[in-house]
JSON list of C-alpha atoms in Angstrom, two decimals:
[
{"chain": "A", "resi": 1, "resn": "MET", "atom": "CA", "xyz": [-45.70, -18.33, 18.35]},
{"chain": "A", "resi": 2, "resn": "GLN", "atom": "CA", "xyz": [-47.14, -18.98, 21.80]},
{"chain": "A", "resi": 3, "resn": "VAL", "atom": "CA", "xyz": [-50.65, -20.51, 21.97]},
{"chain": "A", "resi": 4, "resn": "SER", "atom": "CA", "xyz": [-52.97, -21.59, 24.76]},
{"chain": "A", "resi": 5, "resn": "ALA", "atom": "CA", "xyz": [-54.16, -25.16, 25.33]},
{"chain": "A", "resi": 6, "resn": "ARG", "atom": "CA", "xyz": [-57.45, -24.24, 23.68]},
{"chain": "A", "resi": 7, "resn": "ILE", "atom": "CA", "xyz": [-55.74, -23.10, 20.46]},
{"chain": "A", "resi": 8, "resn": "LEU", "atom": "CA", "xyz": [-53.31, -26.02, 20.60]},
{"chain": "A", "resi": 9, "resn": "GLY", "atom": "CA", "xyz": [-56.22, -28.47, 20.99]},
{"chain": "A", "resi": 10, "resn": "GLN", "atom": "CA", "xyz": [-58.02, -27.08, 17.93]},
{"chain": "A", "resi": 11, "resn": "ASP", "atom": "CA", "xyz": [-55.37, -28.66, 15.71]},
{"chain": "A", "resi": 12, "resn": "TYR", "atom": "CA", "xyz": [-56.35, -32.07, 17.13]},
{"chain": "A", "resi": 13, "resn": "GLY", "atom": "CA", "xyz": [-60.12, -31.44, 17.34]},
{"chain": "A", "resi": 14, "resn": "LEU", "atom": "CA", "xyz": [-59.97, -31.16, 21.15]},
{"chain": "A", "resi": 15, "resn": "THR", "atom": "CA", "xyz": [-61.44, -28.72, 23.62]},
{"chain": "A", "resi": 16, "resn": "ALA", "atom": "CA", "xyz": [-59.24, -26.88, 26.11]},
{"chain": "A", "resi": 17, "resn": "GLU", "atom": "CA", "xyz": [-60.27, -29.34, 28.86]},
{"chain": "A", "resi": 18, "resn": "GLU", "atom": "CA", "xyz": [-59.42, -32.32, 26.67]},
{"chain": "A", "resi": 19, "resn": "MET", "atom": "CA", "xyz": [-56.10, -30.81, 25.56]},
{"chain": "A", "resi": 20, "resn": "ASN", "atom": "CA", "xyz": [-55.09, -30.13, 29.15]},
{"chain": "A", "resi": 21, "resn": "ARG", "atom": "CA", "xyz": [-55.86, -33.77, 30.01]},
{"chain": "A", "resi": 22, "resn": "VAL", "atom": "CA", "xyz": [-53.77, -34.92, 27.03]},
{"chain": "A", "resi": 23, "resn": "LEU", "atom": "CA", "xyz": [-50.89, -32.73, 28.23]},
{"chain": "A", "resi": 24, "resn": "VAL", "atom": "CA", "xyz": [-51.22, -34.29, 31.71]},
{"chain": "A", "resi": 25, "resn": "LYS", "atom": "CA", "xyz": [-51.17, -37.82, 30.19]},
{"chain": "A", "resi": 26, "resn": "LEU", "atom": "CA", "xyz": [-48.10, -36.96, 28.12]},
{"chain": "A", "resi": 27, "resn": "GLY", "atom": "CA", "xyz": [-46.31, -35.52, 31.18]},
{"chain": "A", "resi": 28, "resn": "PHE", "atom": "CA", "xyz": [-46.27, -31.84, 30.20]},
{"chain": "A", "resi": 29, "resn": "LEU", "atom": "CA", "xyz": [-48.70, -30.73, 32.94]},
{"chain": "A", "resi": 30, "resn": "LYS", "atom": "CA", "xyz": [-49.38, -31.91, 36.46]},
{"chain": "A", "resi": 31, "resn": "GLY", "atom": "CA", "xyz": [-52.25, -31.21, 38.83]},
{"chain": "A", "resi": 32, "resn": "SER", "atom": "CA", "xyz": [-56.00, -31.18, 38.43]},
{"chain": "A", "resi": 33, "resn": "PRO", "atom": "CA", "xyz": [-58.44, -29.05, 36.43]},
{"chain": "A", "resi": 34, "resn": "GLY", "atom": "CA", "xyz": [-58.22, -25.46, 37.58]},
{"chain": "A", "resi": 35, "resn": "ASP", "atom": "CA", "xyz": [-54.87, -26.09, 39.28]},
{"chain": "A", "resi": 36, "resn": "TYR", "atom": "CA", "xyz": [-52.43, -27.23, 36.57]},
{"chain": "A", "resi": 37, "resn": "SER", "atom": "CA", "xyz": [-48.74, -26.45, 36.61]},
{"chain": "A", "resi": 38, "resn": "LEU", "atom": "CA", "xyz": [-45.88, -27.18, 34.24]},
{"chain": "A", "resi": 39, "resn": "THR", "atom": "CA", "xyz": [-43.54, -30.14, 34.61]},
{"chain": "A", "resi": 40, "resn": "GLU", "atom": "CA", "xyz": [-39.82, -30.11, 33.89]},
{"chain": "A", "resi": 41, "resn": "LYS", "atom": "CA", "xyz": [-40.55, -31.74, 30.54]},
{"chain": "A", "resi": 42, "resn": "ALA", "atom": "CA", "xyz": [-42.70, -28.77, 29.48]},
{"chain": "A", "resi": 43, "resn": "MET", "atom": "CA", "xyz": [-40.36, -25.98, 30.59]},
{"chain": "A", "resi": 44, "resn": "GLN", "atom": "CA", "xyz": [-38.65, -25.70, 27.18]},
{"chain": "A", "resi": 45, "resn": "TYR", "atom": "CA", "xyz": [-42.01, -25.51, 25.36]},
{"chain": "A", "resi": 46, "resn": "ALA", "atom": "CA", "xyz": [-44.21, -23.45, 27.66]},
{"chain": "A", "resi": 47, "resn": "VAL", "atom": "CA", "xyz": [-44.34, -20.16, 29.54]},
{"chain": "A", "resi": 48, "resn": "GLU", "atom": "CA", "xyz": [-46.39, -19.44, 32.67]},
{"chain": "A", "resi": 49, "resn": "LYS", "atom": "CA", "xyz": [-47.46, -15.92, 33.54]},
{"chain": "A", "resi": 50, "resn": "ASP", "atom": "CA", "xyz": [-49.03, -14.92, 36.83]},
{"chain": "A", "resi": 51, "resn": "PHE", "atom": "CA", "xyz": [-51.66, -12.19, 36.89]},
{"chain": "A", "resi": 52, "resn": "HIS", "atom": "CA", "xyz": [-53.16, -10.18, 39.70]},
{"chain": "A", "resi": 53, "resn": "ARG", "atom": "CA", "xyz": [-56.15, -7.92, 39.54]},
{"chain": "A", "resi": 54, "resn": "GLY", "atom": "CA", "xyz": [-57.49, -5.96, 42.45]},
{"chain": "A", "resi": 55, "resn": "THR", "atom": "CA", "xyz": [-56.50, -3.45, 45.03]},
{"chain": "A", "resi": 56, "resn": "GLY", "atom": "CA", "xyz": [-56.92, -5.63, 48.08]},
{"chain": "A", "resi": 57, "resn": "GLY", "atom": "CA", "xyz": [-59.81, -6.16, 50.38]},
{"chain": "A", "resi": 58, "resn": "ASP", "atom": "CA", "xyz": [-62.19, -9.02, 49.77]},
{"chain": "A", "resi": 59, "resn": "SER", "atom": "CA", "xyz": [-60.88, -11.98, 47.74]},
{"chain": "A", "resi": 60, "resn": "CYS", "atom": "CA", "xyz": [-63.47, -11.52, 45.00]},
{"chain": "A", "resi": 61, "resn": "TYR", "atom": "CA", "xyz": [-61.90, -8.13, 44.27]},
{"chain": "A", "resi": 62, "resn": "ASN", "atom": "CA", "xyz": [-58.34, -9.38, 44.60]},
{"chain": "A", "resi": 63, "resn": "ARG", "atom": "CA", "xyz": [-57.99, -12.15, 42.01]},
{"chain": "A", "resi": 64, "resn": "TYR", "atom": "CA", "xyz": [-54.90, -14.13, 41.10]},
{"chain": "A", "resi": 65, "resn": "TRP", "atom": "CA", "xyz": [-54.56, -16.46, 38.12]},
{"chain": "A", "resi": 66, "resn": "THR", "atom": "CA", "xyz": [-51.90, -18.07, 35.99]},
{"chain": "A", "resi": 67, "resn": "THR", "atom": "CA", "xyz": [-51.89, -18.58, 32.23]},
{"chain": "A", "resi": 68, "resn": "ARG", "atom": "CA", "xyz": [-49.83, -21.11, 30.32]},
{"chain": "A", "resi": 69, "resn": "THR", "atom": "CA", "xyz": [-48.92, -20.74, 26.67]},
{"chain": "A", "resi": 70, "resn": "PHE", "atom": "CA", "xyz": [-47.13, -23.31, 24.56]},
{"chain": "A", "resi": 71, "resn": "ASP", "atom": "CA", "xyz": [-44.71, -22.81, 21.70]},
{"chain": "A", "resi": 72, "resn": "ASP", "atom": "CA", "xyz": [-45.73, -24.30, 18.34]},
{"chain": "A", "resi": 73, "resn": "SER", "atom": "CA", "xyz": [-42.65, -26.54, 18.50]},
{"chain": "A", "resi": 74, "resn": "ILE", "atom": "CA", "xyz": [-44.42, -28.68, 21.14]},
{"chain": "A", "resi": 75, "resn": "LYS", "atom": "CA", "xyz": [-46.48, -30.23, 18.31]},
{"chain": "A", "resi": 76, "resn": "GLU", "atom": "CA", "xyz": [-43.33, -32.05, 17.16]},
{"chain": "A", "resi": 77, "resn": "VAL", "atom": "CA", "xyz": [-43.03, -33.95, 20.46]},
{"chain": "A", "resi": 78, "resn": "LEU", "atom": "CA", "xyz": [-46.73, -34.47, 21.14]},
{"chain": "A", "resi": 79, "resn": "ASP", "atom": "CA", "xyz": [-47.93, -37.97, 20.35]},
{"chain": "A", "resi": 80, "resn": "VAL", "atom": "CA", "xyz": [-51.70, -37.41, 20.24]},
{"chain": "A", "resi": 81, "resn": "SER", "atom": "CA", "xyz": [-53.20, -40.67, 19.03]},
{"chain": "A", "resi": 82, "resn": "ALA", "atom": "CA", "xyz": [-56.84, -41.60, 18.52]},
{"chain": "A", "resi": 83, "resn": "GLU", "atom": "CA", "xyz": [-56.60, -44.02, 21.46]},
{"chain": "A", "resi": 84, "resn": "LEU", "atom": "CA", "xyz": [-55.28, -41.24, 23.71]},
{"chain": "A", "resi": 85, "resn": "ILE", "atom": "CA", "xyz": [-58.06, -38.89, 22.59]},
{"chain": "A", "resi": 86, "resn": "SER", "atom": "CA", "xyz": [-60.66, -41.61, 23.22]},
{"chain": "A", "resi": 87, "resn": "GLU", "atom": "CA", "xyz": [-59.16, -42.38, 26.65]},
{"chain": "A", "resi": 88, "resn": "VAL", "atom": "CA", "xyz": [-59.15, -38.68, 27.61]},
{"chain": "A", "resi": 89, "resn": "ARG", "atom": "CA", "xyz": [-62.73, -38.19, 26.44]},
{"chain": "A", "resi": 90, "resn": "ASP", "atom": "CA", "xyz": [-63.84, -41.26, 28.40]},
{"chain": "A", "resi": 91, "resn": "GLU", "atom": "CA", "xyz": [-62.08, -39.94, 31.53]},
{"chain": "A", "resi": 92, "resn": "ILE", "atom": "CA", "xyz": [-63.71, -36.54, 31.13]},
{"chain": "A", "resi": 93, "resn": "ALA", "atom": "CA", "xyz": [-67.13, -38.12, 30.56]},
{"chain": "A", "resi": 94, "resn": "THR", "atom": "CA", "xyz": [-66.67, -40.35, 33.61]},
{"chain": "A", "resi": 95, "resn": "ALA", "atom": "CA", "xyz": [-65.51, -37.41, 35.75]},
{"chain": "A", "resi": 96, "resn": "ARG", "atom": "CA", "xyz": [-68.40, -35.28, 34.49]},
{"chain": "A", "resi": 97, "resn": "ALA", "atom": "CA", "xyz": [-70.91, -38.09, 35.20]},
{"chain": "A", "resi": 98, "resn": "ALA", "atom": "CA", "xyz": [-69.47, -38.52, 38.70]},
{"chain": "A", "resi": 99, "resn": "ARG", "atom": "CA", "xyz": [-69.65, -34.77, 39.27]},
{"chain": "A", "resi": 100, "resn": "TYR", "atom": "CA", "xyz": [-73.26, -34.65, 38.05]},
{"chain": "A", "resi": 101, "resn": "ALA", "atom": "CA", "xyz": [-74.15, -37.66, 40.21]},
{"chain": "A", "resi": 102, "resn": "ALA", "atom": "CA", "xyz": [-72.56, -35.98, 43.23]},
{"chain": "A", "resi": 103, "resn": "GLN", "atom": "CA", "xyz": [-74.45, -32.77, 42.46]},
{"chain": "A", "resi": 104, "resn": "ALA", "atom": "CA", "xyz": [-77.71, -34.72, 42.06]},
{"chain": "A", "resi": 105, "resn": "ALA", "atom": "CA", "xyz": [-77.08, -36.55, 45.35]},
{"chain": "A", "resi": 106, "resn": "ALA", "atom": "CA", "xyz": [-76.26, -33.27, 47.10]},
{"chain": "A", "resi": 107, "resn": "ARG", "atom": "CA", "xyz": [-79.36, -31.67, 45.58]},
{"chain": "A", "resi": 108, "resn": "ALA", "atom": "CA", "xyz": [-81.50, -34.63, 46.67]},
{"chain": "A", "resi": 109, "resn": "GLN", "atom": "CA", "xyz": [-80.04, -34.46, 50.16]},
{"chain": "A", "resi": 110, "resn": "ALA", "atom": "CA", "xyz": [-80.62, -30.71, 50.33]},
{"chain": "A", "resi": 111, "resn": "ASP", "atom": "CA", "xyz": [-84.19, -31.20, 49.12]},
{"chain": "A", "resi": 112, "resn": "ALA", "atom": "CA", "xyz": [-84.77, -33.92, 51.73]},
{"chain": "A", "resi": 113, "resn": "GLU", "atom": "CA", "xyz": [-83.31, -31.71, 54.46]},
{"chain": "A", "resi": 114, "resn": "PHE", "atom": "CA", "xyz": [-85.44, -28.79, 53.29]},
{"chain": "A", "resi": 115, "resn": "LEU", "atom": "CA", "xyz": [-88.60, -30.91, 53.25]},
{"chain": "A", "resi": 116, "resn": "ALA", "atom": "CA", "xyz": [-87.76, -32.32, 56.68]},
{"chain": "A", "resi": 117, "resn": "LYS", "atom": "CA", "xyz": [-87.20, -28.81, 58.02]},
{"chain": "A", "resi": 118, "resn": "GLN", "atom": "CA", "xyz": [-90.50, -27.65, 56.49]},
{"chain": "A", "resi": 119, "resn": "ALA", "atom": "CA", "xyz": [-92.31, -30.65, 58.00]},
{"chain": "A", "resi": 120, "resn": "ALA", "atom": "CA", "xyz": [-90.75, -29.96, 61.40]},
{"chain": "A", "resi": 121, "resn": "GLU", "atom": "CA", "xyz": [-91.74, -26.29, 61.21]},
{"chain": "A", "resi": 122, "resn": "LYS", "atom": "CA", "xyz": [-95.28, -27.26, 60.16]},
{"chain": "A", "resi": 123, "resn": "ALA", "atom": "CA", "xyz": [-95.51, -29.76, 63.03]},
{"chain": "A", "resi": 124, "resn": "ALA", "atom": "CA", "xyz": [-94.26, -27.11, 65.46]},
{"chain": "A", "resi": 125, "resn": "ARG", "atom": "CA", "xyz": [-96.84, -24.59, 64.16]},
{"chain": "A", "resi": 126, "resn": "GLU", "atom": "CA", "xyz": [-99.61, -27.17, 64.44]},
{"chain": "A", "resi": 127, "resn": "ALA", "atom": "CA", "xyz": [-98.48, -28.13, 67.94]},
{"chain": "A", "resi": 128, "resn": "ALA", "atom": "CA", "xyz": [-98.46, -24.45, 68.93]},
{"chain": "A", "resi": 129, "resn": "GLU", "atom": "CA", "xyz": [-101.94, -23.99, 67.47]},
{"chain": "A", "resi": 130, "resn": "ILE", "atom": "CA", "xyz": [-103.21, -27.06, 69.33]},
{"chain": "A", "resi": 131, "resn": "ALA", "atom": "CA", "xyz": [-101.60, -25.83, 72.55]},
{"chain": "A", "resi": 132, "resn": "ALA", "atom": "CA", "xyz": [-103.20, -22.40, 72.05]},
{"chain": "A", "resi": 133, "resn": "MET", "atom": "CA", "xyz": [-106.63, -23.96, 71.44]},
{"chain": "A", "resi": 134, "resn": "GLU", "atom": "CA", "xyz": [-106.24, -26.19, 74.51]},
{"chain": "A", "resi": 135, "resn": "THR", "atom": "CA", "xyz": [-105.23, -23.17, 76.57]},
{"chain": "A", "resi": 136, "resn": "GLU", "atom": "CA", "xyz": [-108.24, -21.21, 75.31]},
{"chain": "A", "resi": 137, "resn": "GLU", "atom": "CA", "xyz": [-110.52, -24.16, 76.14]},
{"chain": "A", "resi": 138, "resn": "LEU", "atom": "CA", "xyz": [-108.98, -24.44, 79.60]},
{"chain": "A", "resi": 139, "resn": "ILE", "atom": "CA", "xyz": [-109.45, -20.70, 80.17]},
{"chain": "A", "resi": 140, "resn": "ALA", "atom": "CA", "xyz": [-113.08, -20.98, 79.03]},
{"chain": "A", "resi": 141, "resn": "LYS", "atom": "CA", "xyz": [-113.63, -23.93, 81.43]},
{"chain": "A", "resi": 142, "resn": "TRP", "atom": "CA", "xyz": [-112.06, -21.99, 84.29]},
{"chain": "A", "resi": 143, "resn": "LYS", "atom": "CA", "xyz": [-114.23, -18.97, 83.49]},
{"chain": "A", "resi": 144, "resn": "LYS", "atom": "CA", "xyz": [-117.32, -21.18, 83.50]},
{"chain": "A", "resi": 145, "resn": "ALA", "atom": "CA", "xyz": [-116.20, -22.82, 86.75]},
{"chain": "A", "resi": 146, "resn": "GLY", "atom": "CA", "xyz": [-115.53, -19.36, 88.18]},
{"chain": "A", "resi": 147, "resn": "LYS", "atom": "CA", "xyz": [-119.02, -18.16, 87.25]},
{"chain": "A", "resi": 148, "resn": "ILE", "atom": "CA", "xyz": [-120.58, -21.26, 88.73]},
{"chain": "A", "resi": 149, "resn": "GLY", "atom": "CA", "xyz": [-118.42, -20.81, 91.82]},
{"chain": "A", "resi": 150, "resn": "LEU", "atom": "CA", "xyz": [-119.57, -17.18, 92.14]},
{"chain": "A", "resi": 151, "resn": "ILE", "atom": "CA", "xyz": [-123.21, -18.19, 91.82]},
{"chain": "A", "resi": 152, "resn": "VAL", "atom": "CA", "xyz": [-122.85, -21.03, 94.33]},
{"chain": "A", "resi": 153, "resn": "GLY", "atom": "CA", "xyz": [-120.85, -18.77, 96.64]},
{"chain": "A", "resi": 154, "resn": "GLY", "atom": "CA", "xyz": [-123.48, -16.05, 96.34]},
{"chain": "A", "resi": 155, "resn": "VAL", "atom": "CA", "xyz": [-126.25, -18.52, 97.09]},
{"chain": "A", "resi": 156, "resn": "LEU", "atom": "CA", "xyz": [-124.32, -19.84, 100.09]},
{"chain": "A", "resi": 157, "resn": "ILE", "atom": "CA", "xyz": [-123.67, -16.34, 101.39]},
{"chain": "A", "resi": 158, "resn": "VAL", "atom": "CA", "xyz": [-127.31, -15.36, 100.95]},
{"chain": "A", "resi": 159, "resn": "GLY", "atom": "CA", "xyz": [-128.39, -18.62, 102.55]},
{"chain": "A", "resi": 160, "resn": "TYR", "atom": "CA", "xyz": [-126.05, -18.07, 105.46]},
{"chain": "A", "resi": 161, "resn": "GLY", "atom": "CA", "xyz": [-127.28, -14.52, 105.78]},
{"chain": "A", "resi": 162, "resn": "VAL", "atom": "CA", "xyz": [-130.89, -15.71, 105.81]},
{"chain": "A", "resi": 163, "resn": "TYR", "atom": "CA", "xyz": [-129.98, -18.37, 108.37]},
{"chain": "A", "resi": 164, "resn": "LYS", "atom": "CA", "xyz": [-128.38, -15.81, 110.67]},
{"chain": "A", "resi": 165, "resn": "VAL", "atom": "CA", "xyz": [-131.03, -13.11, 110.16]},
{"chain": "A", "resi": 166, "resn": "THR", "atom": "CA", "xyz": [-134.11, -15.35, 110.39]},
{"chain": "A", "resi": 167, "resn": "PRO", "atom": "CA", "xyz": [-134.13, -15.64, 114.20]},
{"chain": "A", "resi": 168, "resn": "HIS", "atom": "CA", "xyz": [-133.83, -11.86, 114.53]},
{"chain": "A", "resi": 169, "resn": "ILE", "atom": "CA", "xyz": [-136.64, -11.30, 112.03]},
{"chain": "A", "resi": 170, "resn": "LYS", "atom": "CA", "xyz": [-138.83, -13.85, 113.83]},
{"chain": "A", "resi": 171, "resn": "LYS", "atom": "CA", "xyz": [-138.17, -12.15, 117.10]},
{"chain": "A", "resi": 172, "resn": "TRP", "atom": "CA", "xyz": [-138.86, -8.70, 115.61]},
{"chain": "A", "resi": 173, "resn": "TRP", "atom": "CA", "xyz": [-142.02, -9.99, 113.92]},
{"chain": "A", "resi": 174, "resn": "GLN", "atom": "CA", "xyz": [-143.31, -11.45, 117.09]},
{"chain": "A", "resi": 175, "resn": "GLU", "atom": "CA", "xyz": [-142.55, -8.28, 118.99]},
{"chain": "A", "resi": 176, "resn": "HIS", "atom": "CA", "xyz": [-144.10, -6.18, 116.25]},
{"chain": "A", "resi": 177, "resn": "HIS", "atom": "CA", "xyz": [-147.14, -8.44, 116.08]},
{"chain": "A", "resi": 178, "resn": "GLN", "atom": "CA", "xyz": [-147.46, -8.35, 119.86]},
{"chain": "A", "resi": 179, "resn": "THR", "atom": "CA", "xyz": [-147.27, -4.55, 119.91]},
{"chain": "A", "resi": 180, "resn": "GLU", "atom": "CA", "xyz": [-149.99, -4.36, 117.28]},
{"chain": "A", "resi": 181, "resn": "GLN", "atom": "CA", "xyz": [-152.07, -6.75, 119.31]},
{"chain": "A", "resi": 182, "resn": "GLU", "atom": "CA", "xyz": [-151.63, -4.64, 122.41]},
{"chain": "A", "resi": 183, "resn": "GLU", "atom": "CA", "xyz": [-152.54, -1.48, 120.52]},
{"chain": "A", "resi": 184, "resn": "THR", "atom": "CA", "xyz": [-155.67, -3.07, 119.11]},
{"chain": "A", "resi": 185, "resn": "ASP", "atom": "CA", "xyz": [-156.60, -4.41, 122.53]},
{"chain": "A", "resi": 186, "resn": "ALA", "atom": "CA", "xyz": [-156.06, -0.99, 124.05]},
{"chain": "A", "resi": 187, "resn": "VAL", "atom": "CA", "xyz": [-158.34, 0.69, 121.63]}
]
């Protein structure tokens, strides 16, 4: 009867991952988790079947995978000792710890990058707000300067007008006053 690595490992108290590692150590499989293949030694005890599901298009809809099943007779040639099981479990624990450490480091790096990006965006917003306030203050100063300039300009124009008109008014006043004098003298 053909059984998977998971079922085969149950006889030894192993998980599918542990059993696959044992088979790699004993030379029946080669490769890495998720990408195992049979060796020449395993060909008489195992069968590989390739499967395909999907109609094409995107890869998530067009899956390929391979299954391996082992004949029960492989148990006769397997030398699964307690030391081998301990070694495999230690390797898996070490690999898992390294994977978790790498994930934690990647997560910490992503968090740091995210926080740095947030800080940069906050600094940019604050700089834009400060620039907007400075621009508003500058516009207010220019408006005030413009109003003062208009008032001073108006005063200067009126002053200049008075300066230019004053001699004419004096002359007219004197002529007008003289005509009144002559009219009162004539009466």
